[in-house]
Structures are given as C-alpha cells and as structure tokens.
Short mmCIF file of C-alpha atoms in Angstrom, two decimals:
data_model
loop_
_atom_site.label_atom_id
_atom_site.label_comp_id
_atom_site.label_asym_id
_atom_site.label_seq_id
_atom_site.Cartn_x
_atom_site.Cartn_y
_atom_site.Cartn_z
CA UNK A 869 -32.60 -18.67 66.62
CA UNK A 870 -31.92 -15.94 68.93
CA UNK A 871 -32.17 -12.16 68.38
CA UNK A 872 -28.30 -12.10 67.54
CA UNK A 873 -28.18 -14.95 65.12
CA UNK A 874 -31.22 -13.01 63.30
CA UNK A 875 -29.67 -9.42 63.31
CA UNK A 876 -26.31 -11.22 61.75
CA UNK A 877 -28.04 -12.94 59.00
CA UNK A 878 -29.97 -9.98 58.39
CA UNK A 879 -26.74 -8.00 57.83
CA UNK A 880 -25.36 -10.70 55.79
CA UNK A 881 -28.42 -10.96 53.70
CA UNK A 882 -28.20 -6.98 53.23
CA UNK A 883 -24.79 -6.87 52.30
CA UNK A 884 -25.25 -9.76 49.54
CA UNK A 885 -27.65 -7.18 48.03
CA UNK A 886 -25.66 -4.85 48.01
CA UNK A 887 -23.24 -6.82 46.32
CA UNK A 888 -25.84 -7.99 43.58
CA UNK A 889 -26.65 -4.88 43.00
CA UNK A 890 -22.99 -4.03 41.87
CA UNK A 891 -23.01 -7.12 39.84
CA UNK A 892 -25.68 -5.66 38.20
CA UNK A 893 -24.45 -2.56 37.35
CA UNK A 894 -21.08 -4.07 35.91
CA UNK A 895 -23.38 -6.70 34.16
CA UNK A 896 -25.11 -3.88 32.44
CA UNK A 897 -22.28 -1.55 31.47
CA UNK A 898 -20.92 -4.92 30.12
CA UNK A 899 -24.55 -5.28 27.92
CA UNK A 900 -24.50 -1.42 26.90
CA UNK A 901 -20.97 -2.04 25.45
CA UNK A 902 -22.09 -5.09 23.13
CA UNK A 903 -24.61 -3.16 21.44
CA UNK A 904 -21.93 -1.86 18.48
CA UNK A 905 -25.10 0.16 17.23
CA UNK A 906 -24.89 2.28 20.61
CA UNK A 907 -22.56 5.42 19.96
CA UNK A 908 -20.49 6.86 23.44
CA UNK A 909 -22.69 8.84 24.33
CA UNK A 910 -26.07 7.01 24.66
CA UNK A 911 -23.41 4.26 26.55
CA UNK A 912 -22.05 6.72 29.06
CA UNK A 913 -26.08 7.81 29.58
CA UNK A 914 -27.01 4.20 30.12
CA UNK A 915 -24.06 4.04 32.96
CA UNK A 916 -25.47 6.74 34.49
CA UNK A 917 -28.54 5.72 34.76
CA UNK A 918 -27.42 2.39 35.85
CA UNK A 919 -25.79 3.98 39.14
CA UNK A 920 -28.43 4.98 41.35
CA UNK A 921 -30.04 1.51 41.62
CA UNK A 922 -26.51 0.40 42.41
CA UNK A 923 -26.10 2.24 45.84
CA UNK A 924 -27.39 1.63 49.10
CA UNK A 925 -29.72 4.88 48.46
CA UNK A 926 -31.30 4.40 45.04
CA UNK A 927 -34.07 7.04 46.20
CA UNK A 928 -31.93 9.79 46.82
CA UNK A 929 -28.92 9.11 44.82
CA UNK A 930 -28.24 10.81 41.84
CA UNK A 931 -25.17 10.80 39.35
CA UNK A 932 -23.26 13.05 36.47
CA UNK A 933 -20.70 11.78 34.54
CA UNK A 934 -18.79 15.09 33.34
CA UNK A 935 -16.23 15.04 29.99
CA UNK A 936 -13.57 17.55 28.43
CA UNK A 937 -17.31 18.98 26.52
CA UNK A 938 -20.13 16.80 27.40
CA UNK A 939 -22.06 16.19 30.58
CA UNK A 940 -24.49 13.52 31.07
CA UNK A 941 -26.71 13.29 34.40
CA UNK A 942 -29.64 11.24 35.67
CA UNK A 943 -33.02 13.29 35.77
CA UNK A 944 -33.03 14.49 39.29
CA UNK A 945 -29.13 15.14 39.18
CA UNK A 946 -28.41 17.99 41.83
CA UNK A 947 -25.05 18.80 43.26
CA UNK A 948 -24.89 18.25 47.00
CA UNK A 949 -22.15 18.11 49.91
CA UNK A 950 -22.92 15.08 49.98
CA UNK A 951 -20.45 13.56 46.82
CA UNK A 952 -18.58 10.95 45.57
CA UNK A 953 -16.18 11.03 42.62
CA UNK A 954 -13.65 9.38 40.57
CA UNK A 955 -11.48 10.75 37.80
CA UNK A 956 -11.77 8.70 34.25
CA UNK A 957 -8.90 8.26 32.87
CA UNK A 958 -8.03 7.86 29.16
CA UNK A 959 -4.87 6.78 27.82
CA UNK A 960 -3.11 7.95 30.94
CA UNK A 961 -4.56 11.33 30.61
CA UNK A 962 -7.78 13.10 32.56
CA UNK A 963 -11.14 12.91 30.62
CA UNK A 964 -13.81 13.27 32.53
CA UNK A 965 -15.27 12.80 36.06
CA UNK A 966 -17.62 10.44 37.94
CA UNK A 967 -19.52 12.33 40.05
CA UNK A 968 -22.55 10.99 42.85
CA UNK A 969 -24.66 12.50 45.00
CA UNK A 970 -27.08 11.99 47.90
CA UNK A 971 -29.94 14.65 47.74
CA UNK A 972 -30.48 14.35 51.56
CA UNK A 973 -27.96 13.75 54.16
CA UNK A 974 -27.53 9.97 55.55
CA UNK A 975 -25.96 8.45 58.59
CA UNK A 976 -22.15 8.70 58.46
CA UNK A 977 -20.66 5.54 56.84
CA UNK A 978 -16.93 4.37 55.45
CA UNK A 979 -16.77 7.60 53.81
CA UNK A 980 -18.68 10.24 54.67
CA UNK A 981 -23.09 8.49 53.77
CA UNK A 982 -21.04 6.01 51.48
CA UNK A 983 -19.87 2.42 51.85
CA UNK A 984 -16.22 1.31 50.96
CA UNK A 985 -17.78 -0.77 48.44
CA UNK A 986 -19.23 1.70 46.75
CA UNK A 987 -16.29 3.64 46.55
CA UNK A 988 -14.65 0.15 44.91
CA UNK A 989 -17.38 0.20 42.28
CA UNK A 990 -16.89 3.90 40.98
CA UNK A 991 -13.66 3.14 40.97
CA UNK A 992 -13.79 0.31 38.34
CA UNK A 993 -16.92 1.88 36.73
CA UNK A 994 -14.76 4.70 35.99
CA UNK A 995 -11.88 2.41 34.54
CA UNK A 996 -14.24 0.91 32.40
CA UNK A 997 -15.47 3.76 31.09
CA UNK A 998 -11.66 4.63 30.34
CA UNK A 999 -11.42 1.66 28.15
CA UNK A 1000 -14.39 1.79 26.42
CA UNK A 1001 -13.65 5.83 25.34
CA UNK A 1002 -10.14 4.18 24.32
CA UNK A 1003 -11.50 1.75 22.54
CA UNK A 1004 -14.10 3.76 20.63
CA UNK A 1005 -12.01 6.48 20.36
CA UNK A 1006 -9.75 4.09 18.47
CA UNK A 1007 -12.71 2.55 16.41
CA UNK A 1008 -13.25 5.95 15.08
CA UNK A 1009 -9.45 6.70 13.93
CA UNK A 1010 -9.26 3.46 12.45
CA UNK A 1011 -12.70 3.97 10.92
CA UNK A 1012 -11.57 7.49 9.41
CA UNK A 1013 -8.55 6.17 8.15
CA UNK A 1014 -10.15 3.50 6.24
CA UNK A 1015 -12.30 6.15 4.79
CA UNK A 1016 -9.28 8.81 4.02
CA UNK A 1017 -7.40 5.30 2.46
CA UNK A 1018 -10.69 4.60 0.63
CA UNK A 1019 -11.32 7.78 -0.91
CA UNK A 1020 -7.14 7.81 -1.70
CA UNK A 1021 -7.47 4.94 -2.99
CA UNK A 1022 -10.70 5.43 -5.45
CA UNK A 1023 -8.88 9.01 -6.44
CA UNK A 1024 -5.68 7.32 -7.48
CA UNK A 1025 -7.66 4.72 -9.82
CA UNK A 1026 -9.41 7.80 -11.36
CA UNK A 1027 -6.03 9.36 -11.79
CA UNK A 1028 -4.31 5.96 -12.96
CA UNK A 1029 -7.35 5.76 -15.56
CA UNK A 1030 -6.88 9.29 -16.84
CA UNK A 1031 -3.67 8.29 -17.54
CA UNK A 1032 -4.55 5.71 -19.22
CA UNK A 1033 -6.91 6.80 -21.36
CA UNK A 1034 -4.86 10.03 -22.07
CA UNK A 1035 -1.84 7.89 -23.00
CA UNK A 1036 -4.00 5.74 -25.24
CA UNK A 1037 -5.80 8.90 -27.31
CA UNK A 1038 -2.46 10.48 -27.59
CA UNK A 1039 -0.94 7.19 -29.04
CA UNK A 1040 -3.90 7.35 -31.33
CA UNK A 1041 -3.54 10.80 -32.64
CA UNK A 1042 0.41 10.26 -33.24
CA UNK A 1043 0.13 6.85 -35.07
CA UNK A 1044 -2.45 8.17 -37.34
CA UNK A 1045 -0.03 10.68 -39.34
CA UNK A 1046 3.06 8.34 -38.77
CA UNK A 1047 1.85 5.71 -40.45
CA UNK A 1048 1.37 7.95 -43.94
CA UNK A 1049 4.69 9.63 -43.22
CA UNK A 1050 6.37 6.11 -42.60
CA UNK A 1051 4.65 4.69 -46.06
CA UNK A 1052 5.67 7.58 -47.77
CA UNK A 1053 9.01 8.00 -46.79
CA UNK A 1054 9.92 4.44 -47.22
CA UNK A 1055 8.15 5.06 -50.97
CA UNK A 1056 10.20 7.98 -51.75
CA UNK A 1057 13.29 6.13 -50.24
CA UNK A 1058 13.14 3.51 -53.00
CA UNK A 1059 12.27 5.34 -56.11
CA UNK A 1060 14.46 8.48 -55.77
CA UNK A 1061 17.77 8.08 -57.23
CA UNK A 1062 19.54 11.52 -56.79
CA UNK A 1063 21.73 10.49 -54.36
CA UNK A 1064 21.34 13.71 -51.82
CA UNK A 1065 17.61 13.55 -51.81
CA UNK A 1066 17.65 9.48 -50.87
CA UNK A 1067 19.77 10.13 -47.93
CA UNK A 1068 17.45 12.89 -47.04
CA UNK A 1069 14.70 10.30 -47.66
CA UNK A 1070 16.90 7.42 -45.47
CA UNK A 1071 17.20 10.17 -42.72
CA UNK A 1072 12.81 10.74 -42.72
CA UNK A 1073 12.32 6.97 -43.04
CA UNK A 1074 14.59 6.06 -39.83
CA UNK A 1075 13.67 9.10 -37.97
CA UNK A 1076 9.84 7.89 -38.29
CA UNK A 1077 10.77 4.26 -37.93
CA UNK A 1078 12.54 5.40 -34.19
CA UNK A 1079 9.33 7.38 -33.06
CA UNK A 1080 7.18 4.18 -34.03
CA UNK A 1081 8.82 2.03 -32.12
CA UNK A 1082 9.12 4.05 -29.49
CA UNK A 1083 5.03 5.07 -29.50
CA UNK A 1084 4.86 1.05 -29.32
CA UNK A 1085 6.70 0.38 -26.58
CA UNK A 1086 4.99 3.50 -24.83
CA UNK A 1087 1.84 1.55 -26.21
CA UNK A 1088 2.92 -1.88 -24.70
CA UNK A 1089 3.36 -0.33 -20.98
CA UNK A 1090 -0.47 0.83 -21.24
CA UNK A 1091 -1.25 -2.35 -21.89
CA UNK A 1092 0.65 -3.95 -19.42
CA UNK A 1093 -0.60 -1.18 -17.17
CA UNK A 1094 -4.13 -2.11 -18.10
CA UNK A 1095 -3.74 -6.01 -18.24
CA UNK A 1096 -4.54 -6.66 -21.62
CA UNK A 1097 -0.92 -7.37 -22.96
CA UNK A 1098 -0.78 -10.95 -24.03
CA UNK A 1099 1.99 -13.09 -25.33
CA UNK A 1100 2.16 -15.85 -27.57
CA UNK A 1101 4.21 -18.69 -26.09
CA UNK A 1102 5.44 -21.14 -28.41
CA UNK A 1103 8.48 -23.39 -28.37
CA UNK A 1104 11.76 -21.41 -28.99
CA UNK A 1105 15.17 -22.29 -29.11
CA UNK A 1106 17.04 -19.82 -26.93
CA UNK A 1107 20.35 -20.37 -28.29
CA UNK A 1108 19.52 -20.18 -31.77
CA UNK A 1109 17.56 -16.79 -30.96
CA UNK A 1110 20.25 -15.19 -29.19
CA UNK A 1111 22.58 -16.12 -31.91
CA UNK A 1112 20.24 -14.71 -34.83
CA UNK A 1113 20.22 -11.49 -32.47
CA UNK A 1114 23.86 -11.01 -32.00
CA UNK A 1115 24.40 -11.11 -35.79
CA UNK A 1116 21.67 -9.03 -36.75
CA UNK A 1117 22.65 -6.17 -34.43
CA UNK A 1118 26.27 -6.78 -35.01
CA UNK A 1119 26.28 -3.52 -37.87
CA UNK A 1120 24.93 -1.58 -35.14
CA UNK A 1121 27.36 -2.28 -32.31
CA UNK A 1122 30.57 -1.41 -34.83
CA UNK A 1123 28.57 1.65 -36.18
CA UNK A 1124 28.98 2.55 -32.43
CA UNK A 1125 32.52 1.52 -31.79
CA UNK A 1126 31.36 -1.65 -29.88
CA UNK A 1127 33.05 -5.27 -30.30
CA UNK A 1128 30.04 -7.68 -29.35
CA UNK A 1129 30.44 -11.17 -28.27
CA UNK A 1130 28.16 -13.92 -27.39
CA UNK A 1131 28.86 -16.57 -24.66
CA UNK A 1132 27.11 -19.68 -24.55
CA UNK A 1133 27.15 -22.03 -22.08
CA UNK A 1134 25.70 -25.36 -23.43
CA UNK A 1135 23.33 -27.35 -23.26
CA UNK A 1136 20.44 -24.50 -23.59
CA UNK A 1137 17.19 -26.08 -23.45
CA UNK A 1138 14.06 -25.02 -25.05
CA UNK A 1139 11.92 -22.92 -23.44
CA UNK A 1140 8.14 -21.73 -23.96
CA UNK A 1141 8.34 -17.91 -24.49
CA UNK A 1142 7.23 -15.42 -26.97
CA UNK A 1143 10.14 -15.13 -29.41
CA UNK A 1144 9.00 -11.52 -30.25
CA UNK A 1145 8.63 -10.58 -27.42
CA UNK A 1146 12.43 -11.88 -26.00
CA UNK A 1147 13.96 -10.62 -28.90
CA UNK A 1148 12.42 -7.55 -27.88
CA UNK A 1149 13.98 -7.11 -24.34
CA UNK A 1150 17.31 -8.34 -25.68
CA UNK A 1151 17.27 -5.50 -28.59
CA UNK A 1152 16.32 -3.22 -26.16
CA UNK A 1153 19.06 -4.25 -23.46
CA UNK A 1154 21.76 -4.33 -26.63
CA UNK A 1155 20.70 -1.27 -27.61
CA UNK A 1156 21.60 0.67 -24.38
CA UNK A 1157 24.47 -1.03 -23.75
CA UNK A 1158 25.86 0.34 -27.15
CA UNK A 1159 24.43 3.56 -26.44
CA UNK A 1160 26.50 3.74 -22.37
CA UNK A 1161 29.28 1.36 -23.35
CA UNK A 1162 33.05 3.22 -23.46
CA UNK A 1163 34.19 4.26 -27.06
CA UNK A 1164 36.08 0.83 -28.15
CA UNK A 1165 34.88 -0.93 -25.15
CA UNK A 1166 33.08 -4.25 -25.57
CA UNK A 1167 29.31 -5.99 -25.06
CA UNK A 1168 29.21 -9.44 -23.70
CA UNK A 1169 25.68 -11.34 -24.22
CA UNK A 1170 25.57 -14.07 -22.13
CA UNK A 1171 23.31 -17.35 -21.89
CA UNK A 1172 23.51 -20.49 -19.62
CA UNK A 1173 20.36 -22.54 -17.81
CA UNK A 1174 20.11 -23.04 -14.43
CA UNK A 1175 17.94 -25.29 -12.14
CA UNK A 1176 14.58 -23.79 -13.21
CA UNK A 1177 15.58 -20.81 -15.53
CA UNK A 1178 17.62 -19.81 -18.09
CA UNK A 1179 19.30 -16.65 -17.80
CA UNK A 1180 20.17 -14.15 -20.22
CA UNK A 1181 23.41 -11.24 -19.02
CA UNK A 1182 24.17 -8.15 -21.25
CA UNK A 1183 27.44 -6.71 -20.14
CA UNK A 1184 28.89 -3.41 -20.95
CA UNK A 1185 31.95 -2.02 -20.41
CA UNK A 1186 30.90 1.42 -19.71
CA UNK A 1187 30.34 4.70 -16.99
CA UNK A 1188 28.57 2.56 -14.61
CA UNK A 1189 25.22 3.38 -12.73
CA UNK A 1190 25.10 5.02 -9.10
CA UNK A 1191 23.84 2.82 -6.43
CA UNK A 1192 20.67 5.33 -5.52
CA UNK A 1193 19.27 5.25 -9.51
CA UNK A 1194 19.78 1.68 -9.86
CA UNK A 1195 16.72 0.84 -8.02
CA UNK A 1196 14.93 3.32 -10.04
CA UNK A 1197 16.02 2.34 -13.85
CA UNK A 1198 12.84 -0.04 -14.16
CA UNK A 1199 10.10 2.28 -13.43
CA UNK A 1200 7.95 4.44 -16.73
CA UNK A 1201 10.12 7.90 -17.19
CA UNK A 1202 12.86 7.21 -15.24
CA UNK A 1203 16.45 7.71 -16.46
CA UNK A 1204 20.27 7.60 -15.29
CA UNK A 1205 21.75 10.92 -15.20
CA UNK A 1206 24.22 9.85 -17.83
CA UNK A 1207 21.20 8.55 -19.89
CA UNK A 1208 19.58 11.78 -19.48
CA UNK A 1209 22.63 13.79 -21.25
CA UNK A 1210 21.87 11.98 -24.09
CA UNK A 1211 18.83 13.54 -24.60
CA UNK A 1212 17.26 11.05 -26.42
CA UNK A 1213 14.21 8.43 -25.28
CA UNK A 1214 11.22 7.81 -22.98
CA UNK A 1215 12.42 6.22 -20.23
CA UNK A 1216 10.57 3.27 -20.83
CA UNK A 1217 12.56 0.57 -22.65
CA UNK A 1218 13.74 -0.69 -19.38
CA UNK A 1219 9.95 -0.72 -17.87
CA UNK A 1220 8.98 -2.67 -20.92
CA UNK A 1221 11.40 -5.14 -20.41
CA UNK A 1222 10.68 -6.14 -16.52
CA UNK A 1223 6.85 -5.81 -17.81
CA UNK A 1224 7.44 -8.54 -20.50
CA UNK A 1225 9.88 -10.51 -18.46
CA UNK A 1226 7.90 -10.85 -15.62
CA UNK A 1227 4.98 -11.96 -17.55
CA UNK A 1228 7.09 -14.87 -19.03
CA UNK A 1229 6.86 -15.75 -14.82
CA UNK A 1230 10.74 -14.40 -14.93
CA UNK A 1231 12.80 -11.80 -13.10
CA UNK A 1232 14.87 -8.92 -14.26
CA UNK A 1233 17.91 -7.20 -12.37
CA UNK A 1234 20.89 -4.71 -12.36
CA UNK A 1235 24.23 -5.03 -10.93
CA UNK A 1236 26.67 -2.00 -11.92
CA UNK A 1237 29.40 -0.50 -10.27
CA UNK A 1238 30.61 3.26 -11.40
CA UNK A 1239 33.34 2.94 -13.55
CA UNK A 1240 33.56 -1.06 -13.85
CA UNK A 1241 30.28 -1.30 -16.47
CA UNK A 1242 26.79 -2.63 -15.95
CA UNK A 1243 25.33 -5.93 -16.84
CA UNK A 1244 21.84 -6.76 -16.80
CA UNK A 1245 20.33 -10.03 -16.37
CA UNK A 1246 16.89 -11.57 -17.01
CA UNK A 1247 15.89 -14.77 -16.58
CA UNK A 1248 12.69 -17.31 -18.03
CA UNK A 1249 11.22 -20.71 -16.45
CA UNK A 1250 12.60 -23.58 -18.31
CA UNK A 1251 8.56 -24.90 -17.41
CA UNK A 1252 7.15 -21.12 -18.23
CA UNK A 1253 5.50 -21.88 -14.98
CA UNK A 1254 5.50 -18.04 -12.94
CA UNK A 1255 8.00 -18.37 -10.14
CA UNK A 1256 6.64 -16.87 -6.39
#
C-alpha cells in the first residue's frame, strides 16, 4: 500500500468517526426522550452535554442551549468568535437558540473551524428539540386539562349530591305535616255536614292531595337522579289500561271544557311494564293536555303496536309549543312560556315521565307546531328488553 492509498483510508476512517459520533449524539437525544420520568429541562441538559463529544473538537468545544427564560450550558461554556448556532423552532415560532463554541481558534474548515456536517447535525438537533418542547409542551396542557376536568368533575358530583340530599330533607320536612293535614282534612271532609264548611273541607283535602302528589313526583326524580327508582314489571294489558284511564279522567277533561277520545288500533299485545307507573305518565300527559288544550277543543289518546314497541300519542288541540322550548320541556324546572302563565307546577311532570319511560327501555318525544296543537308520544318494548 503506498503512502496515498494510506492517507485516503486514513481520511475515510476519520470521517466514519465523525459520522459515529453524530449517530451517537442522535442515539442519545433519542434515549433522553424515552425516559417519561425526565422533565425538559434535565433533557435539554443531557443534549447539551451530549454535543461536545459529537464534534471534531470535543476538547475545546463547548455548547449553550438558550430559551425565551432558561439557559442551559456545558461546564466550561464560554462565548467565543468562534460560534455556531441554530434557531429552535416551536410550533413555527422562535424558542430558543443552539449555540457552540470553540474555546481556541482551529484551522479554517466548511464554515469558519466547523465541518458541513456539523452544521447538518445542529441543524436536526435543533429540530428535535422543537418537537420534543411541542410535544411536552402539549403533555402538560393535556395533563392540566385533565386535572381542571377532574377537579370539575369531582365539584359537580359534590354539587349534584347537595342537591340531592337537600331535595330529599326538604321532601322530608314537607311530608311530615302533610300527611296529618291530609288525614285530617279528609276526616273532617266526611263527618261535617254543614254544607259551607264541607266544601271548605273538599277545598283543604284537594289542595293537600295536589301538593302530595306533586312532593312525589319531585320525590321520584331524586330517585331516578340517584338510581334507586325501581319498577315492578308485571304483565299488563295496554288496551284495557288505557281504556280504564280514559274513563276515569273523563270528569276531569269536561270539568275543563275538553271532549276526550281514545283510538285504538287493534290487536294491542301485552306488554311487561309497571301498570302504576304507565298510568302515571299517561295521567300526567292527560293532565297537561287539558290544562294547554283550546276552550272546547278536543284530546285524542292514541294506541297502536309497532315492530318492537307499542306506542302511546296524547294529542291536544291547543296554543302549540315554540320550536326553541321543545327541546327543553323534558328537563327538572323547565316550563313553556304559556305553561309558565299558569302559574301553577314544578316543572317536573314531564321529567318524570321520560325518567319512567326510559326505564321501561322506551323513548319519549314532542312534535308541536304553534297554533296546530301538540301531541306527545311514548313508546314501551313489546319484549321490555331496553332498546340502544
């Protein structure tokens, strides 16, 4: 081998350790960056670190990687004419800087003492460094928004709880006297005979009778809310239950000026269902539609099966409901402007109903147009198995 031949492969051999070396250096920032339990800035301080055995002066070469606040630097970092930098760049904006120096001053290279390939390794060590700040950067967000959400979250229970338990004391305190002033009315309703002082006595006993149903329907929705409301599903016969109800609440619909009709569409099969508990959504559907329907007008109940379900419609002929509060009606407090001139009720008959609908595994709608009536529908499996 002659003296050229030797000189080349030394050259060759040089550069390929120069080139390791840069392997190395990605190869590390790659093993800083898997170590989750290493924040940013012991990472950035291991890249720095990791530079100076990277370049073809490890001796003299020192290097300072500078951010919007922090600065971190090798031990023996000292700014020199003799520099190399690269911006870092973090979601398209300026962070921070690469910066390396040579503490003494070297024979003039590809750029000033420093190799073109060292200028292509800051280059990508500084775009990595841009992705990992990203990346933690994002980490963090996310990991401070899962914390705000969390403590949200554990607040709203508390709240929801309060509620609860509120609503449950105060249903308490107001069923304790009404049961004594329902007993007694109901006592002094039957054994007094002067005419004026029993309808006085009819007026106490319904007026108490109202408020108790009302405190246990506000009652019910707690316990809906709280997932102890149970039903008892036996084998009904929807037809004959809808029938009983239309003649038992037919007093009530002419006391209102009301003509109410039932339409069957046979067969009706049985169902399983809680009879109470249907009877009590239908009352409560009836009842508002005699309440909103127009003086004279007329209440359709409705019944057919379908495929799975069998579906119940209450009609009314009356003032309609606006578009906006329609998707609103079902939910605890809420009421119609037109309801609400009324002045009368909680706001949560309708929020009873979906509640003990849609434990039956059944569904429970609007469709109303303003001036052309309302109807609600509701329907229940034929198999009382919960539809998706």
């Amino acid at each position: 081998m002659d003296a050229n031949e030797y000189t080349s492969l030394q050259e060759i051999a040089h550069r390929l350790g120069e080139r390791v070396k840069e392997l190395n250096c990605l190869y590390g920032i790659t093993r800083l960056v898997e170590q989750d339990e290493l924040s940013v800035d012991e990472i950035l301080q291991g890249v720095v670190d990791l530079i100076p055995p990277s370049w073809q002066y490890p001796e003299i070469t020192c290097a300072c990687i500078r951010l919007k606040q922090k600065r971190f630097q090798t031990d023996n970092y000292k700014k020199t004419r003799w520099q190399q930098t690269e911006d870092i760049f973090v979601n398209g904006t300026k962070y921070g800087t690469i910066e390396i120096n040579y503490l003494t001053e070297m024979p003039e290279m590809d750029e000033g003492p420093f190799l073109k390939e060292e200028r292509n390794l800051i280059h990508v060590i500084a775009e990595r460094l841009g992705h990992i700040i990203e990346h933690r950067m994002a980490q963090n967000s996310l990991q401070s928004l899962y914390e705000q959400e969390k403590q949200l979250r554990q607040r709203l229970q508390l709240e929801a709880q309060w509620r609860i338990d509120f609503t449950r004391n105060l249903i308490h305190e107001l069923k304790t006297p009404l049961t004594a002033l329902l007993a007694t009315s109901q006592l002094l309703y039957e054994e007094e005979h002067n005419q004026k002082l029993n309808q006085l006595a009819k007026y106490v006993l319904e007026g108490a009778s109202s408020l108790n149903v009302r405190i246990d329907e506000l009652h019910d929705v707690v316990k809906g809310e709280m997932g102890t409301l149970k039903l008892e599903l036996k084998t009904i016969n929807m037809a004959e239950l809808l029938t009983a109800i239309i003649n038992e609440t037919q007093p009530l619909a002419r006391q209102n000026d009301v003509v109410l009709r039932l339409k069957m569409i046979e067969p009706i099969p049985a169902i399983k269902a809680d009879a109470a508990r249907v009877r009590q959504v239908v009352l409560n559907l009836l009842n508002n539609a005699f309440k909103y329907a127009a003086e004279g007008g007329q209440v359709t109940a409705k019944c057919n099966a379908e495929t799975r379900f069998v579906r119940v419609e209450i009609h009314d002929r009356g003032a309609g409901i606006a578009p906006h509060e329609q998707q609103r009606l079902f939910t605890p407090g809420y009421q119609a402007n037109y309801h609400r001139e009324t002045g009368v009720g909680l706001g949560i008959g309708l929020a009873l109903c979906r509640l003990l609908v849609e434990l039956h595994g059944g569904k429970i709608w609007v469709k109303s147009k303003v001036g052309k009536g309302t109807s609600f529908f509701f329907t229940l499996p034929i198999n009382n198995a919960k539809q998706a």
